[in-house]
Amino acid sequence: MNKSEILDLILLKQEGSYWDFKREWYSQDKKADLLHDIICMANNLSNRDAYIIVGVDEENDHSFSSVKSDPNRKNTQQLVDFIREKHFAGGIRPIVSVESLDFGENEIDVIVIHNSDATPFYLTENFQSVMPNNIYT
C-alpha cells in the first residue's frame, strides 16, 4: 500500500471489491460492523490486500474527514487484540494493520487486511450480529 494508490482509489469516488470507505472510526456499539467489514475484506475475490479507508466521507463527495481527534481511533495493536479475541475457524485470523496517511491538514487511516491463502475466514462462535459458520464477502 502506498499513498498514491490510496489517493487513486479515493478519486474513483466509489467502493470496490477490495476497498471500502468510512467517514470515521467504528464506535464502541459498532464493533460487529468492524468485524464484519474485516471478514468481508479478508475474503475478497481479488486475491490481494484489501483496504478500509477511514476518514473519507462518501456522502460529501468523498472528501476528507480527518481522524486526528477521533475518539474511537485504533492502532495496529488495538485492532490485532480485537481480532484475537474472536473465534475463527481453525484458529486462523485475518492479518490486519493500520497505516496513517497525511493529506495536508487531513489525516486518514487505512486498515490493511493482508492477502492470505487461508481463506475463507469465518467465525465458529457468534459475535453480536456476526453469525458463526457464515462466509461473508
CSV table of N, CA and C in Angstrom, one decimal:
chain,number,residue,atom,x,y,z
A,1,MET,N,0.8,-1.2,0.0
A,1,MET,CA,0.0,0.0,0.0
A,1,MET,C,0.9,1.2,0.0
A,2,ASN,N,0.5,2.2,-0.8
A,2,ASN,CA,1.2,3.5,-0.8
A,2,ASN,C,0.2,4.6,-0.9
A,3,LYS,N,0.7,5.8,-0.6
A,3,LYS,CA,-0.2,6.9,-0.6
A,3,LYS,C,-0.9,7.2,-1.9
A,4,SER,N,-0.1,7.0,-3.0
A,4,SER,CA,-0.7,7.3,-4.3
A,4,SER,C,-1.8,6.3,-4.7
A,5,GLU,N,-1.6,5.0,-4.3
A,5,GLU,CA,-2.6,4.0,-4.6
A,5,GLU,C,-3.9,4.4,-3.8
A,6,ILE,N,-3.8,4.8,-2.6
A,6,ILE,CA,-5.0,5.1,-1.8
A,6,ILE,C,-5.7,6.3,-2.4
A,7,LEU,N,-4.9,7.4,-2.8
A,7,LEU,CA,-5.5,8.5,-3.4
A,7,LEU,C,-6.2,8.2,-4.7
A,8,ASP,N,-5.6,7.3,-5.5
A,8,ASP,CA,-6.3,6.9,-6.7
A,8,ASP,C,-7.6,6.2,-6.4
A,9,LEU,N,-7.7,5.4,-5.4
A,9,LEU,CA,-9.0,4.8,-5.0
A,9,LEU,C,-10.0,5.8,-4.5
A,10,ILE,N,-9.5,6.8,-3.8
A,10,ILE,CA,-10.4,7.9,-3.3
A,10,ILE,C,-11.0,8.6,-4.5
A,11,LEU,N,-10.1,9.0,-5.5
A,11,LEU,CA,-10.5,9.7,-6.6
A,11,LEU,C,-11.5,9.0,-7.5
A,12,LEU,N,-11.6,7.7,-7.4
A,12,LEU,CA,-12.6,6.9,-8.2
A,12,LEU,C,-14.0,7.2,-7.7
A,13,LYS,N,-14.1,7.7,-6.4
A,13,LYS,CA,-15.4,8.1,-5.8
A,13,LYS,C,-16.4,6.9,-5.9
A,14,GLN,N,-15.9,5.7,-5.6
A,14,GLN,CA,-16.8,4.5,-5.5
A,14,GLN,C,-16.0,3.4,-4.8
A,15,GLU,N,-16.7,2.6,-4.1
A,15,GLU,CA,-16.1,1.5,-3.4
A,15,GLU,C,-15.9,0.3,-4.4
A,16,GLY,N,-15.0,-0.6,-4.1
A,16,GLY,CA,-14.8,-1.7,-5.0
A,16,GLY,C,-14.7,-3.0,-4.2
A,17,SER,N,-14.2,-4.0,-4.9
A,17,SER,CA,-14.2,-5.4,-4.3
A,17,SER,C,-13.2,-5.5,-3.2
A,18,TYR,N,-12.2,-4.6,-3.2
A,18,TYR,CA,-11.1,-4.7,-2.1
A,18,TYR,C,-10.9,-3.4,-1.4
A,19,TRP,N,-11.8,-2.5,-1.5
A,19,TRP,CA,-11.7,-1.2,-0.7
A,19,TRP,C,-13.0,-0.7,-0.3
A,20,ASP,N,-13.1,-0.1,0.8
A,20,ASP,CA,-14.3,0.5,1.4
A,20,ASP,C,-13.9,1.8,2.1
A,21,PHE,N,-14.9,2.7,2.2
A,21,PHE,CA,-14.7,4.0,2.8
A,21,PHE,C,-15.5,4.1,4.1
A,22,LYS,N,-15.0,4.7,5.1
A,22,LYS,CA,-15.7,5.1,6.3
A,22,LYS,C,-15.3,6.5,6.7
A,23,ARG,N,-16.3,7.3,7.0
A,23,ARG,CA,-16.1,8.7,7.4
A,23,ARG,C,-15.3,8.8,8.7
A,24,GLU,N,-15.6,7.8,9.6
A,24,GLU,CA,-15.0,7.9,10.9
A,24,GLU,C,-14.8,6.4,11.4
A,25,TRP,N,-14.0,6.3,12.5
A,25,TRP,CA,-13.7,5.0,13.1
A,25,TRP,C,-15.0,4.4,13.6
A,26,TYR,N,-15.1,3.1,13.7
A,26,TYR,CA,-16.3,2.4,14.3
A,26,TYR,C,-16.4,2.7,15.8
A,27,SER,N,-17.6,3.1,16.2
A,27,SER,CA,-17.8,3.4,17.6
A,27,SER,C,-17.9,2.1,18.4
A,28,GLN,N,-17.9,2.2,19.7
A,28,GLN,CA,-18.0,1.1,20.6
A,28,GLN,C,-19.2,0.2,20.3
A,29,ASP,N,-20.3,0.8,19.9
A,29,ASP,CA,-21.5,0.0,19.6
A,29,ASP,C,-21.5,-0.5,18.2
A,30,LYS,N,-20.5,-0.3,17.4
A,30,LYS,CA,-20.4,-0.8,16.1
A,30,LYS,C,-19.3,-1.8,15.9
A,31,LYS,N,-18.9,-2.5,17.0
A,31,LYS,CA,-17.8,-3.5,16.9
A,31,LYS,C,-18.2,-4.6,15.9
A,32,ALA,N,-19.4,-5.0,15.9
A,32,ALA,CA,-19.8,-6.1,15.0
A,32,ALA,C,-19.6,-5.6,13.5
A,33,ASP,N,-19.9,-4.4,13.2
A,33,ASP,CA,-19.7,-3.8,11.9
A,33,ASP,C,-18.3,-3.9,11.5
A,34,LEU,N,-17.4,-3.5,12.4
A,34,LEU,CA,-15.9,-3.6,12.2
A,34,LEU,C,-15.5,-5.0,11.9
A,35,LEU,N,-15.9,-5.9,12.7
A,35,LEU,CA,-15.5,-7.3,12.5
A,35,LEU,C,-16.1,-7.8,11.1
A,36,HIS,N,-17.4,-7.5,10.9
A,36,HIS,CA,-18.0,-7.9,9.6
A,36,HIS,C,-17.2,-7.4,8.4
A,37,ASP,N,-16.9,-6.1,8.4
A,37,ASP,CA,-16.2,-5.5,7.3
A,37,ASP,C,-14.8,-6.1,7.1
A,38,ILE,N,-14.1,-6.4,8.2
A,38,ILE,CA,-12.8,-7.0,8.1
A,38,ILE,C,-12.9,-8.4,7.5
A,39,ILE,N,-13.9,-9.2,7.9
A,39,ILE,CA,-14.0,-10.5,7.4
A,39,ILE,C,-14.4,-10.4,5.9
A,40,CYS,N,-15.3,-9.5,5.5
A,40,CYS,CA,-15.6,-9.4,4.1
A,40,CYS,C,-14.4,-9.0,3.3
A,41,MET,N,-13.6,-8.1,3.8
A,41,MET,CA,-12.4,-7.7,3.0
A,41,MET,C,-11.4,-8.8,3.0
A,42,ALA,N,-11.3,-9.6,4.1
A,42,ALA,CA,-10.3,-10.7,4.1
A,42,ALA,C,-10.7,-11.8,3.1
A,43,ASN,N,-12.0,-11.9,2.8
A,43,ASN,CA,-12.5,-12.9,1.9
A,43,ASN,C,-12.7,-12.3,0.5
A,44,ASN,N,-12.1,-11.2,0.2
A,44,ASN,CA,-12.3,-10.6,-1.2
A,44,ASN,C,-11.8,-11.5,-2.3
A,45,LEU,N,-12.4,-11.5,-3.4
A,45,LEU,CA,-12.1,-12.4,-4.5
A,45,LEU,C,-11.0,-11.8,-5.4
A,46,SER,N,-10.5,-10.6,-5.1
A,46,SER,CA,-9.5,-10.0,-5.9
A,46,SER,C,-8.1,-10.6,-5.7
A,47,ASN,N,-7.9,-11.5,-4.7
A,47,ASN,CA,-6.7,-12.1,-4.3
A,47,ASN,C,-5.5,-11.1,-4.1
A,48,ARG,N,-5.8,-10.1,-3.2
A,48,ARG,CA,-4.9,-9.1,-2.9
A,48,ARG,C,-5.2,-8.5,-1.6
A,49,ASP,N,-4.3,-7.6,-1.1
A,49,ASP,CA,-4.6,-6.9,0.2
A,49,ASP,C,-5.9,-6.1,-0.1
A,50,ALA,N,-6.6,-5.9,1.0
A,50,ALA,CA,-7.8,-5.1,1.0
A,50,ALA,C,-7.7,-3.9,1.9
A,51,TYR,N,-8.5,-2.8,1.7
A,51,TYR,CA,-8.4,-1.6,2.5
A,51,TYR,C,-9.7,-1.1,3.0
A,52,ILE,N,-9.8,-0.8,4.2
A,52,ILE,CA,-10.9,0.0,4.8
A,52,ILE,C,-10.3,1.4,5.0
A,53,ILE,N,-10.7,2.3,4.3
A,53,ILE,CA,-10.1,3.7,4.3
A,53,ILE,C,-11.0,4.6,5.2
A,54,VAL,N,-10.4,4.9,6.4
A,54,VAL,CA,-11.2,5.6,7.4
A,54,VAL,C,-10.8,7.1,7.3
A,55,GLY,N,-11.8,7.9,7.1
A,55,GLY,CA,-11.5,9.4,7.1
A,55,GLY,C,-11.9,9.9,5.7
A,56,VAL,N,-12.8,9.2,5.0
A,56,VAL,CA,-13.3,9.7,3.7
A,56,VAL,C,-14.8,9.6,3.7
A,57,ASP,N,-15.4,10.8,3.5
A,57,ASP,CA,-16.9,10.9,3.6
A,57,ASP,C,-17.6,10.7,2.3
A,58,GLU,N,-18.1,9.5,2.1
A,58,GLU,CA,-18.8,9.2,0.8
A,58,GLU,C,-20.0,10.1,0.5
A,59,GLU,N,-20.7,10.5,1.6
A,59,GLU,CA,-21.9,11.3,1.4
A,59,GLU,C,-21.6,12.8,1.2
A,60,ASN,N,-20.3,13.1,1.2
A,60,ASN,CA,-19.9,14.5,1.0
A,60,ASN,C,-18.8,14.5,-0.1
A,61,ASP,N,-19.1,13.9,-1.3
A,61,ASP,CA,-18.3,13.8,-2.5
A,61,ASP,C,-16.9,13.2,-2.2
A,62,HIS,N,-16.9,12.3,-1.3
A,62,HIS,CA,-15.6,11.6,-0.9
A,62,HIS,C,-14.5,12.5,-0.5
A,63,SER,N,-15.0,13.5,0.3
A,63,SER,CA,-14.0,14.5,0.9
A,63,SER,C,-13.4,13.9,2.1
A,64,PHE,N,-12.2,14.5,2.5
A,64,PHE,CA,-11.6,14.0,3.7
A,64,PHE,C,-12.3,14.4,4.9
A,65,SER,N,-12.3,13.5,5.9
A,65,SER,CA,-12.9,13.8,7.3
A,65,SER,C,-11.8,13.3,8.2
A,66,SER,N,-10.9,14.2,8.6
A,66,SER,CA,-9.7,13.8,9.4
A,66,SER,C,-10.0,13.0,10.6
A,67,VAL,N,-9.2,12.0,10.9
A,67,VAL,CA,-9.4,11.1,12.0
A,67,VAL,C,-8.5,11.5,13.2
A,68,LYS,N,-7.8,12.7,13.1
A,68,LYS,CA,-6.8,13.1,14.1
A,68,LYS,C,-7.3,13.0,15.5
A,69,SER,N,-8.6,13.5,15.7
A,69,SER,CA,-9.1,13.6,17.0
A,69,SER,C,-10.3,12.6,17.2
A,70,ASP,N,-10.4,11.6,16.4
A,70,ASP,CA,-11.4,10.6,16.5
A,70,ASP,C,-11.2,9.8,17.8
A,71,PRO,N,-12.2,9.8,18.7
A,71,PRO,CA,-12.0,9.1,20.0
A,71,PRO,C,-12.0,7.6,19.9
A,72,ASN,N,-12.5,7.1,18.7
A,72,ASN,CA,-12.6,5.6,18.5
A,72,ASN,C,-11.4,5.1,17.7
A,73,ARG,N,-10.5,5.9,17.4
A,73,ARG,CA,-9.3,5.6,16.6
A,73,ARG,C,-8.6,4.4,17.2
A,74,LYS,N,-8.1,3.5,16.3
A,74,LYS,CA,-7.3,2.4,16.8
A,74,LYS,C,-6.0,2.3,16.0
A,75,ASN,N,-5.0,1.7,16.7
A,75,ASN,CA,-3.7,1.5,16.1
A,75,ASN,C,-3.7,0.0,15.7
A,76,THR,N,-2.6,-0.5,15.2
A,76,THR,CA,-2.5,-1.9,14.8
A,76,THR,C,-2.6,-2.8,15.9
A,77,GLN,N,-2.0,-2.5,17.0
A,77,GLN,CA,-2.0,-3.4,18.2
A,77,GLN,C,-3.5,-3.6,18.7
A,78,GLN,N,-4.2,-2.5,18.8
A,78,GLN,CA,-5.5,-2.5,19.3
A,78,GLN,C,-6.4,-3.3,18.4
A,79,LEU,N,-6.2,-3.2,17.1
A,79,LEU,CA,-7.0,-3.9,16.1
A,79,LEU,C,-6.7,-5.4,16.2
A,80,VAL,N,-5.4,-5.7,16.3
A,80,VAL,CA,-5.0,-7.1,16.4
A,80,VAL,C,-5.6,-7.7,17.7
A,81,ASP,N,-5.6,-7.0,18.8
A,81,ASP,CA,-6.2,-7.5,20.0
A,81,ASP,C,-7.6,-7.8,19.9
A,82,PHE,N,-8.3,-6.9,19.2
A,82,PHE,CA,-9.8,-7.1,18.9
A,82,PHE,C,-10.0,-8.3,18.1
A,83,ILE,N,-9.2,-8.6,17.1
A,83,ILE,CA,-9.4,-9.8,16.2
A,83,ILE,C,-9.0,-11.0,17.0
A,84,ARG,N,-8.0,-11.0,17.8
A,84,ARG,CA,-7.5,-12.1,18.5
A,84,ARG,C,-8.6,-12.7,19.5
A,85,GLU,N,-9.4,-11.9,20.0
A,85,GLU,CA,-10.5,-12.3,20.9
A,85,GLU,C,-11.6,-13.1,20.2
A,86,LYS,N,-11.7,-13.1,18.9
A,86,LYS,CA,-12.8,-13.7,18.2
A,86,LYS,C,-12.4,-15.2,17.9
A,87,HIS,N,-13.4,-16.0,17.7
A,87,HIS,CA,-13.3,-17.4,17.5
A,87,HIS,C,-13.4,-17.7,16.0
A,88,PHE,N,-12.2,-17.8,15.3
A,88,PHE,CA,-12.2,-18.0,13.9
A,88,PHE,C,-12.0,-19.5,13.7
A,89,ALA,N,-12.5,-20.0,12.6
A,89,ALA,CA,-12.4,-21.5,12.2
A,89,ALA,C,-10.9,-21.8,12.1
A,90,GLY,N,-10.5,-22.9,12.7
A,90,GLY,CA,-9.1,-23.3,12.7
A,90,GLY,C,-8.2,-22.4,13.5
A,91,GLY,N,-8.7,-21.4,14.2
A,91,GLY,CA,-7.8,-20.5,14.9
A,91,GLY,C,-7.0,-19.6,14.1
A,92,ILE,N,-7.4,-19.5,12.8
A,92,ILE,CA,-6.6,-18.7,11.8
A,92,ILE,C,-7.4,-17.4,11.6
A,93,ARG,N,-6.7,-16.3,11.9
A,93,ARG,CA,-7.4,-15.0,11.8
A,93,ARG,C,-6.8,-14.2,10.7
A,94,PRO,N,-7.6,-13.2,10.2
A,94,PRO,CA,-7.0,-12.3,9.2
A,94,PRO,C,-5.9,-11.5,9.8
A,95,ILE,N,-4.9,-11.2,9.0
A,95,ILE,CA,-3.8,-10.3,9.4
A,95,ILE,C,-4.1,-8.9,9.0
A,96,VAL,N,-4.1,-8.0,10.0
A,96,VAL,CA,-4.5,-6.6,9.8
A,96,VAL,C,-3.4,-5.7,10.3
A,97,SER,N,-3.4,-4.5,9.8
A,97,SER,CA,-2.5,-3.4,10.3
A,97,SER,C,-3.2,-2.1,10.0
A,98,VAL,N,-2.8,-1.1,10.6
A,98,VAL,CA,-3.3,0.3,10.4
A,98,VAL,C,-2.2,1.2,10.0
A,99,GLU,N,-2.4,1.8,8.9
A,99,GLU,CA,-1.4,2.8,8.3
A,99,GLU,C,-2.1,4.2,8.3
A,100,SER,N,-1.4,5.2,8.8
A,100,SER,CA,-1.9,6.6,8.7
A,100,SER,C,-1.2,7.3,7.6
A,101,LEU,N,-2.1,8.1,6.9
A,101,LEU,CA,-1.6,8.9,5.8
A,101,LEU,C,-2.0,10.4,6.0
A,102,ASP,N,-1.1,11.3,5.7
A,102,ASP,CA,-1.4,12.7,5.8
A,102,ASP,C,-1.7,13.3,4.4
A,103,PHE,N,-2.7,14.0,4.3
A,103,PHE,CA,-3.1,14.8,3.1
A,103,PHE,C,-3.3,16.2,3.5
A,104,GLY,N,-2.2,17.0,3.6
A,104,GLY,CA,-2.3,18.4,4.1
A,104,GLY,C,-2.7,18.4,5.5
A,105,GLU,N,-3.8,19.1,5.9
A,105,GLU,CA,-4.2,19.1,7.3
A,105,GLU,C,-5.0,17.9,7.7
A,106,ASN,N,-5.3,17.0,6.7
A,106,ASN,CA,-6.2,15.9,7.0
A,106,ASN,C,-5.3,14.6,7.2
A,107,GLU,N,-5.7,13.8,8.1
A,107,GLU,CA,-5.1,12.5,8.3
A,107,GLU,C,-6.1,11.5,8.2
A,108,ILE,N,-5.8,10.4,7.4
A,108,ILE,CA,-6.7,9.3,7.3
A,108,ILE,C,-6.0,8.0,7.8
A,109,ASP,N,-6.8,7.0,8.1
A,109,ASP,CA,-6.2,5.7,8.5
A,109,ASP,C,-6.7,4.7,7.5
A,110,VAL,N,-5.8,3.8,7.2
A,110,VAL,CA,-6.1,2.7,6.3
A,110,VAL,C,-5.9,1.4,7.1
A,111,ILE,N,-7.0,0.7,7.2
A,111,ILE,CA,-7.0,-0.6,7.8
A,111,ILE,C,-6.6,-1.6,6.6
A,112,VAL,N,-5.4,-2.1,6.7
A,112,VAL,CA,-5.0,-3.0,5.7
A,112,VAL,C,-5.3,-4.5,6.1
A,113,ILE,N,-6.0,-5.2,5.3
A,113,ILE,CA,-6.3,-6.6,5.6
A,113,ILE,C,-5.5,-7.3,4.6
A,114,HIS,N,-4.4,-8.0,5.1
A,114,HIS,CA,-3.4,-8.6,4.2
A,114,HIS,C,-3.9,-9.8,3.6
A,115,ASN,N,-3.5,-10.0,2.3
A,115,ASN,CA,-3.9,-11.1,1.5
A,115,ASN,C,-3.5,-12.4,2.1
A,116,SER,N,-4.3,-13.4,2.0
A,116,SER,CA,-4.0,-14.7,2.6
A,116,SER,C,-4.5,-15.8,1.8
A,117,ASP,N,-3.8,-17.0,1.9
A,117,ASP,CA,-4.3,-18.2,1.2
A,117,ASP,C,-5.1,-19.1,2.2
A,118,ALA,N,-5.4,-18.5,3.4
A,118,ALA,CA,-6.1,-19.3,4.4
A,118,ALA,C,-7.6,-19.0,4.3
A,119,THR,N,-8.1,-18.4,3.3
A,119,THR,CA,-9.5,-18.1,3.1
A,119,THR,C,-10.3,-19.3,2.9
A,120,PRO,N,-11.6,-19.4,3.2
A,120,PRO,CA,-12.3,-18.2,3.7
A,120,PRO,C,-12.2,-18.1,5.2
A,121,PHE,N,-12.3,-16.9,5.7
A,121,PHE,CA,-12.3,-16.7,7.1
A,121,PHE,C,-13.7,-16.6,7.6
A,122,TYR,N,-14.0,-17.3,8.7
A,122,TYR,CA,-15.4,-17.2,9.3
A,122,TYR,C,-15.3,-17.6,10.8
A,123,LEU,N,-16.3,-17.2,11.5
A,123,LEU,CA,-16.3,-17.4,12.9
A,123,LEU,C,-16.9,-18.8,13.3
A,124,THR,N,-16.5,-19.3,14.4
A,124,THR,CA,-17.1,-20.6,14.9
A,124,THR,C,-18.1,-20.3,16.0
A,125,GLU,N,-18.1,-19.1,16.6
A,125,GLU,CA,-19.0,-18.6,17.6
A,125,GLU,C,-19.5,-17.3,17.2
A,126,ASN,N,-20.7,-17.0,17.7
A,126,ASN,CA,-21.4,-15.8,17.4
A,126,ASN,C,-20.7,-14.6,18.1
A,127,PHE,N,-20.6,-13.5,17.3
A,127,PHE,CA,-20.1,-12.2,18.0
A,127,PHE,C,-21.2,-11.2,17.6
A,128,GLN,N,-22.0,-10.8,18.5
A,128,GLN,CA,-23.1,-9.9,18.3
A,128,GLN,C,-23.9,-10.3,17.1
A,129,SER,N,-23.9,-9.4,16.0
A,129,SER,CA,-24.7,-9.8,14.8
A,129,SER,C,-23.9,-10.6,13.8
A,130,VAL,N,-22.7,-10.8,14.1
A,130,VAL,CA,-21.8,-11.6,13.1
A,130,VAL,C,-22.0,-13.1,13.5
A,131,MET,N,-22.6,-13.8,12.6
A,131,MET,CA,-23.0,-15.2,12.9
A,131,MET,C,-21.9,-16.2,12.6
A,132,PRO,N,-21.9,-17.3,13.3
A,132,PRO,CA,-20.9,-18.3,13.1
A,132,PRO,C,-21.2,-19.1,11.8
A,133,ASN,N,-20.1,-19.7,11.2
A,133,ASN,CA,-20.2,-20.6,10.1
A,133,ASN,C,-20.8,-19.9,8.8
A,134,ASN,N,-20.8,-18.6,8.8
A,134,ASN,CA,-21.2,-17.8,7.6
A,134,ASN,C,-20.0,-17.2,7.0
A,135,ILE,N,-19.9,-17.4,5.7
A,135,ILE,CA,-18.7,-16.8,4.9
A,135,ILE,C,-19.2,-15.5,4.3
A,136,TYR,N,-18.7,-14.4,4.9
A,136,TYR,CA,-19.1,-13.1,4.5
A,136,TYR,C,-18.1,-12.6,3.4
A,137,THR,N,-18.6,-12.0,2.4
A,137,THR,CA,-17.8,-11.5,1.3
A,137,THR,C,-18.3,-10.1,0.9
